[in-house]
mmCIF file of C-alpha atoms in Angstrom:
data_model
loop_
_atom_site.group_PDB
_atom_site.id
_atom_site.type_symbol
_atom_site.label_atom_id
_atom_site.label_comp_id
_atom_site.label_asym_id
_atom_site.label_seq_id
_atom_site.Cartn_x
_atom_site.Cartn_y
_atom_site.Cartn_z
ATOM 1 C CA MET A 1 26.968 26.243 28.900
ATOM 2 C CA ASN A 2 24.303 23.727 27.979
ATOM 3 C CA ARG A 3 22.983 24.284 24.514
ATOM 4 C CA PHE A 4 19.499 22.220 23.330
ATOM 5 C CA ALA A 5 17.981 22.372 20.571
ATOM 6 C CA VAL A 6 13.984 21.674 18.977
ATOM 7 C CA PHE A 7 14.245 19.148 16.063
ATOM 8 C CA PRO A 8 10.923 20.005 14.971
ATOM 9 C CA GLY A 9 8.486 18.417 12.118
ATOM 10 C CA SER A 10 5.652 16.628 11.347
ATOM 11 C CA PHE A 11 7.471 12.913 11.017
ATOM 12 C CA ASP A 12 4.505 11.362 8.919
ATOM 13 C CA PRO A 13 6.627 8.706 9.568
ATOM 14 C CA PHE A 14 10.023 9.505 11.020
ATOM 15 C CA THR A 15 12.645 7.974 8.281
ATOM 16 C CA LEU A 16 16.301 6.989 8.320
ATOM 17 C CA GLY A 17 16.489 10.877 6.332
ATOM 18 C CA HIS A 18 15.095 12.309 9.995
ATOM 19 C CA LEU A 19 17.574 10.475 11.734
ATOM 20 C CA ASP A 20 20.591 11.142 10.079
ATOM 21 C CA VAL A 21 19.836 14.471 10.347
ATOM 22 C CA LEU A 22 18.824 13.973 14.705
ATOM 23 C CA LYS A 23 22.424 12.493 14.289
ATOM 24 C CA SER A 24 24.369 15.568 13.183
ATOM 25 C CA ALA A 25 22.502 17.811 15.950
ATOM 26 C CA LEU A 26 23.573 15.711 18.453
ATOM 27 C CA ASP A 27 27.044 16.569 17.334
ATOM 28 C CA LEU A 28 26.188 20.200 17.865
ATOM 29 C CA PHE A 29 23.728 19.916 20.709
ATOM 30 C CA ASP A 30 23.551 18.533 24.520
ATOM 31 C CA GLY A 31 20.291 17.636 23.609
ATOM 32 C CA VAL A 32 17.687 17.827 21.100
ATOM 33 C CA THR A 33 14.024 17.515 21.387
ATOM 34 C CA VAL A 34 12.042 15.792 18.342
ATOM 35 C CA ALA A 35 9.247 18.008 18.874
ATOM 36 C CA ILE A 36 6.675 16.657 16.340
ATOM 37 C CA GLY A 37 3.771 19.428 15.193
ATOM 38 C CA TYR A 38 0.588 18.594 14.371
ATOM 39 C CA ASN A 39 -2.625 20.108 13.340
ATOM 40 C CA THR A 40 -5.456 18.620 15.231
ATOM 41 C CA GLN A 41 -7.643 19.723 11.743
ATOM 42 C CA LYS A 42 -5.548 17.742 10.227
ATOM 43 C CA ALA A 43 -5.348 13.762 10.141
ATOM 44 C CA GLY A 44 -2.289 11.822 9.284
ATOM 45 C CA LEU A 45 -1.113 8.442 8.137
ATOM 46 C CA PHE A 46 0.325 7.811 11.585
ATOM 47 C CA SER A 47 -1.163 9.057 14.922
ATOM 48 C CA PRO A 48 1.000 11.739 16.966
ATOM 49 C CA GLU A 49 0.851 8.965 19.589
ATOM 50 C CA ASP A 50 2.494 6.527 16.970
ATOM 51 C CA ARG A 51 4.625 8.794 15.480
ATOM 52 C CA ILE A 52 6.020 9.285 19.167
ATOM 53 C CA LYS A 53 6.803 5.737 19.517
ATOM 54 C CA MET A 54 8.497 5.279 16.318
ATOM 55 C CA ILE A 55 11.099 8.035 16.989
ATOM 56 C CA LYS A 56 11.793 6.629 20.363
ATOM 57 C CA ILE A 57 12.447 3.281 19.190
ATOM 58 C CA ALA A 58 14.820 4.468 16.304
ATOM 59 C CA THR A 59 16.322 6.621 19.371
ATOM 60 C CA ALA A 60 16.705 4.507 21.600
ATOM 61 C CA GLY A 61 20.395 3.918 21.762
ATOM 62 C CA TYR A 62 20.960 7.823 21.329
ATOM 63 C CA ARG A 63 21.714 10.364 24.609
ATOM 64 C CA GLY A 64 20.548 13.383 24.922
ATOM 65 C CA VAL A 65 17.380 12.893 22.743
ATOM 66 C CA GLU A 66 13.460 13.567 24.036
ATOM 67 C CA VAL A 67 10.474 13.579 21.851
ATOM 68 C CA CYS A 68 6.726 14.925 22.472
ATOM 69 C CA SER A 69 4.086 16.787 20.617
ATOM 70 C CA TYR A 70 2.856 19.756 20.819
ATOM 71 C CA THR A 71 0.471 22.321 18.583
ATOM 72 C CA GLY A 72 0.920 25.786 17.916
ATOM 73 C CA LEU A 73 3.851 28.501 16.373
ATOM 74 C CA THR A 74 7.394 26.337 17.156
ATOM 75 C CA VAL A 75 8.833 29.746 18.390
ATOM 76 C CA ASP A 76 6.503 29.409 21.083
ATOM 77 C CA PHE A 77 6.948 25.829 21.904
ATOM 78 C CA CYS A 78 10.779 26.707 22.034
ATOM 79 C CA THR A 79 10.260 29.583 23.906
ATOM 80 C CA SER A 80 8.025 27.339 26.903
ATOM 81 C CA MET A 81 11.077 24.836 27.210
ATOM 82 C CA GLY A 82 13.659 27.879 27.258
ATOM 83 C CA ILE A 83 15.197 26.439 24.298
ATOM 84 C CA HIS A 84 16.883 28.660 21.624
ATOM 85 C CA PHE A 85 17.930 26.835 18.659
ATOM 86 C CA ILE A 86 15.620 24.999 16.153
ATOM 87 C CA VAL A 87 16.876 22.572 13.759
ATOM 88 C CA ARG A 88 15.897 22.030 10.497
ATOM 89 C CA GLY A 89 17.072 19.134 7.977
ATOM 90 C CA LEU A 90 17.540 19.872 4.170
ATOM 91 C CA ARG A 91 17.343 17.855 1.451
ATOM 92 C CA THR A 92 17.793 19.994 -1.902
ATOM 93 C CA THR A 93 17.677 24.225 -2.489
ATOM 94 C CA THR A 94 13.768 23.261 -2.851
ATOM 95 C CA ASP A 95 13.850 22.877 0.793
ATOM 96 C CA PHE A 96 16.529 25.477 1.269
ATOM 97 C CA GLU A 97 14.055 28.608 -0.170
ATOM 98 C CA LEU A 98 11.032 27.097 2.085
ATOM 99 C CA GLU A 99 13.371 26.735 5.545
ATOM 100 C CA GLN A 100 14.720 29.863 4.985
ATOM 101 C CA VAL A 101 11.342 32.000 4.532
ATOM 102 C CA ILE A 102 10.308 30.005 7.608
ATOM 103 C CA ALA A 103 13.605 31.208 9.973
ATOM 104 C CA GLN A 104 13.147 34.757 9.101
ATOM 105 C CA ALA A 105 9.356 35.090 9.713
ATOM 106 C CA ASN A 106 10.965 32.886 13.456
ATOM 107 C CA GLN A 107 13.399 35.269 13.911
ATOM 108 C CA LYS A 108 10.551 37.982 13.374
ATOM 109 C CA MET A 109 8.578 36.579 16.505
ATOM 110 C CA ALA A 110 11.354 35.360 18.314
ATOM 111 C CA PRO A 111 14.872 37.375 17.709
ATOM 112 C CA GLU A 112 16.849 34.665 20.541
ATOM 113 C CA ILE A 113 15.499 32.221 18.611
ATOM 114 C CA ARG A 114 18.199 30.556 16.422
ATOM 115 C CA THR A 115 17.878 28.868 13.291
ATOM 116 C CA VAL A 116 20.396 26.205 12.643
ATOM 117 C CA PHE A 117 20.450 23.827 8.825
ATOM 118 C CA ILE A 118 21.703 20.352 8.566
ATOM 119 C CA PRO A 119 21.422 18.919 5.090
ATOM 120 C CA ALA A 120 21.066 15.084 5.126
ATOM 121 C CA GLY A 121 23.970 13.036 3.761
ATOM 122 C CA PRO A 122 23.529 12.626 0.309
ATOM 123 C CA GLU A 123 22.455 8.485 0.837
ATOM 124 C CA PHE A 124 19.137 9.923 2.521
ATOM 125 C CA SER A 125 18.561 13.304 0.780
ATOM 126 C CA PHE A 126 15.828 11.409 -1.977
ATOM 127 C CA ILE A 127 13.604 10.081 1.543
ATOM 128 C CA SER A 128 10.977 12.502 2.260
ATOM 129 C CA SER A 129 7.803 11.312 4.676
ATOM 130 C CA THR A 130 5.785 12.230 1.395
ATOM 131 C CA VAL A 131 7.640 9.522 -0.760
ATOM 132 C CA VAL A 132 7.166 6.911 2.416
ATOM 133 C CA ARG A 133 3.437 7.463 2.322
ATOM 134 C CA ASP A 134 3.790 7.369 -0.961
ATOM 135 C CA VAL A 135 5.370 3.402 -1.297
ATOM 136 C CA LEU A 136 2.885 2.631 2.184
ATOM 137 C CA LEU A 137 -0.177 3.684 0.356
ATOM 138 C CA ASN A 138 0.331 1.755 -2.369
ATOM 139 C CA GLY A 139 1.517 -1.892 -1.218
ATOM 140 C CA GLY A 140 5.610 -0.925 -1.925
ATOM 141 C CA ASP A 141 7.742 -1.634 0.693
ATOM 142 C CA ALA A 142 9.417 1.498 2.767
ATOM 143 C CA GLN A 143 11.079 -0.897 5.741
ATOM 144 C CA ARG A 144 14.262 0.430 3.279
ATOM 145 C CA PHE A 145 13.300 4.137 3.632
ATOM 146 C CA ILE A 146 12.864 3.878 7.836
ATOM 147 C CA PRO A 147 15.515 3.112 10.810
ATOM 148 C CA SER A 148 15.492 -0.279 11.603
ATOM 149 C CA GLY A 149 13.863 -1.357 14.869
ATOM 150 C CA ILE A 150 10.077 -0.139 13.492
ATOM 151 C CA ASP A 151 7.716 -2.167 11.791
ATOM 152 C CA LEU A 152 5.605 0.458 10.297
ATOM 153 C CA ASN A 153 2.997 -2.841 10.001
ATOM 154 C CA GLN A 154 2.606 -2.394 13.831
ATOM 155 C CA PHE A 155 1.102 1.010 13.080
ATOM 156 C CA VAL A 156 -0.889 1.044 10.123
ATOM 157 C CA GLN A 157 -3.051 -1.296 8.041
ATOM 158 C CA LEU A 158 -1.088 -0.754 4.419
ATOM 159 C CA PRO A 159 -2.830 -2.554 1.637
ATOM 160 C CA LYS A 160 -1.633 -5.947 0.836
#
């Protein structure tokens, strides 16, 4: 039986923490679709197209990874793809509390879809896209928080 999962998020940008969770998910599932959810009303620092490029660079050596973007509800996207598992990464207990509420709402809307929580390794638990964006926007070096091979400067004009 093949098992596939969706790993949804904004990934603005994709971090070492995201990659750590994805690696763990690949140990559990035959394939994982990294799905960039975005709201057309909100502008991120990186375009959805650039986020896709970054994730493809970061996951080039991994089998079973697909990358795409979507709008709307994650459970609707999963249903359209025929996927019954959602992977969510956890860094802190605060993440768990928020993710648990979302998982419960998703379970009510689509009982056939299960959410699997995967904690990030302790060496990555402090890394968030918000922190990375803040470092970038304030002229700091955020490359240490990003998977190797991704040059953030090629995707966005950063302050010097």
